[in-house]
Short mmCIF file of C-alpha atoms in Angstrom, two decimals:
data_model
loop_
_atom_site.label_atom_id
_atom_site.label_comp_id
_atom_site.label_asym_id
_atom_site.label_seq_id
_atom_site.Cartn_x
_atom_site.Cartn_y
_atom_site.Cartn_z
CA MET A 1 -10.20 -2.80 -1.22
CA SER A 2 -10.74 -0.24 1.51
CA TYR A 3 -7.90 1.83 2.94
CA ASN A 4 -8.32 0.17 6.36
CA SER A 5 -8.01 -3.33 4.93
CA MET A 6 -4.62 -2.54 3.34
CA SER A 7 -1.33 -3.51 4.94
CA SER A 8 0.60 -0.69 6.62
CA GLY A 9 3.06 -0.61 3.69
CA GLN A 10 0.23 -0.34 1.18
CA ARG A 11 -1.32 2.48 3.22
CA ARG A 12 1.98 4.37 3.39
CA LEU A 13 2.50 3.98 -0.34
CA THR A 14 -1.06 5.18 -0.97
CA ASP A 15 -0.38 8.20 1.26
CA VAL A 16 2.75 9.04 -0.77
CA VAL A 17 0.81 8.78 -4.04
CA ILE A 18 -1.79 11.17 -2.65
CA MET A 19 0.86 13.61 -1.37
CA VAL A 20 2.68 13.72 -4.73
CA SER A 21 -0.59 13.94 -6.65
CA LEU A 22 -1.91 16.85 -4.60
CA ASN A 23 1.39 18.72 -4.88
CA ASN A 24 1.39 18.25 -8.66
CA LEU A 25 -2.30 19.12 -8.98
CA PHE A 26 -2.03 22.38 -7.01
CA SER A 27 1.18 23.23 -8.86
CA ARG A 28 -0.58 22.90 -12.20
CA ILE A 29 -3.71 24.73 -11.08
CA TYR A 30 -1.73 27.71 -9.77
CA ASN A 31 1.02 27.52 -12.41
CA LEU A 32 3.80 26.84 -9.90
CA LYS A 33 6.93 25.61 -11.64
CA GLU A 34 8.57 23.82 -8.71
CA GLY A 35 5.72 22.58 -6.58
CA VAL A 36 3.70 24.16 -3.82
CA LEU A 37 6.69 24.78 -1.54
CA GLY A 38 9.46 24.10 -4.05
CA LEU A 39 10.36 21.19 -1.80
CA GLY A 40 8.77 17.78 -1.32
CA ILE A 41 9.15 16.50 2.25
CA TYR A 42 8.51 12.85 3.07
CA ASP A 43 9.25 12.30 6.76
CA GLU A 44 9.40 8.62 7.76
CA ILE A 45 6.48 7.71 5.49
CA LEU A 46 8.85 5.68 3.31
CA SER A 47 10.53 3.81 6.17
CA PHE A 48 10.32 0.05 6.46
CA LEU A 49 8.54 -0.62 3.17
CA ASP A 50 8.44 -4.14 1.77
CA GLU A 51 11.18 -4.67 -0.80
CA ASN A 52 8.44 -5.01 -3.43
CA TYR A 53 7.40 -1.39 -2.82
CA ILE A 54 10.79 0.36 -2.66
CA GLN A 55 11.24 0.85 -6.42
CA LEU A 56 7.60 1.84 -6.80
CA ALA A 57 7.90 4.38 -3.97
CA LYS A 58 10.98 5.93 -5.58
CA HIS A 59 9.21 6.08 -8.93
CA VAL A 60 6.20 7.82 -7.37
CA VAL A 61 8.33 10.37 -5.49
CA ASP A 62 10.37 11.04 -8.62
CA GLN A 63 7.14 12.08 -10.37
CA SER A 64 6.87 15.10 -8.09
CA ILE A 65 7.07 18.50 -9.76
CA SER A 66 9.19 19.69 -6.81
CA ARG A 67 12.85 19.74 -7.80
CA LYS A 68 14.09 19.36 -4.26
CA LEU A 69 13.14 16.34 -2.20
CA LEU A 70 13.77 15.64 1.46
CA ILE A 71 13.16 12.03 2.35
CA VAL A 72 13.64 10.97 5.96
CA THR A 73 13.90 7.19 6.13
CA HIS A 74 15.51 4.29 7.97
CA ASP A 75 15.35 2.14 4.83
CA TYR A 76 18.84 1.56 3.40
CA GLY A 77 17.31 0.04 0.27
CA LEU A 78 15.60 3.34 -0.48
CA MET A 79 18.59 5.45 0.60
CA ASN A 80 20.87 3.61 -1.79
CA LEU A 81 18.65 4.57 -4.74
CA TYR A 82 19.58 8.26 -4.36
CA ASP A 83 22.93 9.88 -5.10
CA SER A 84 22.76 12.67 -2.51
CA ARG A 85 22.28 11.77 1.13
CA ILE A 86 22.89 12.91 4.65
CA ASN A 87 23.23 10.03 7.09
CA VAL A 88 22.51 10.95 10.71
CA LYS A 89 23.69 8.74 13.55
CA MET A 90 22.13 9.22 16.97
CA THR A 91 24.06 8.21 20.09
CA LYS A 92 23.64 8.80 23.80
CA LYS A 93 26.17 11.63 23.57
CA GLY A 94 24.45 13.37 20.66
CA SER A 95 24.29 13.02 16.92
CA SER A 96 26.71 13.07 14.02
CA TYR A 97 26.14 13.23 10.31
CA ARG A 98 27.88 12.35 7.08
CA LYS A 99 26.85 13.77 3.76
CA SER A 100 27.59 12.35 0.34
CA TRP A 101 26.85 14.00 -3.00
CA LYS A 102 27.51 12.33 -6.33
#
């Protein structure tokens, strides 16, 4: 199957696999203990995945060598899989946030 013939969710999941793989590959090549930046950032790429892909996406991201992960998502199913979160609420008057750490 070609990349272009995949659904948008399959393409996003493929992109995440590539991002994690490249981070881990460069980390091993250059003997970096915590990833290329020490932080894995996944901005909106994991939003609105099919329910079938949520657990798989979490599993892939959890394979990252980076100890710290920043995942920006609108997907409550994915958010609920992590213990530490910052929820940001945007309104016409500005934004507010609530953090929770377990």
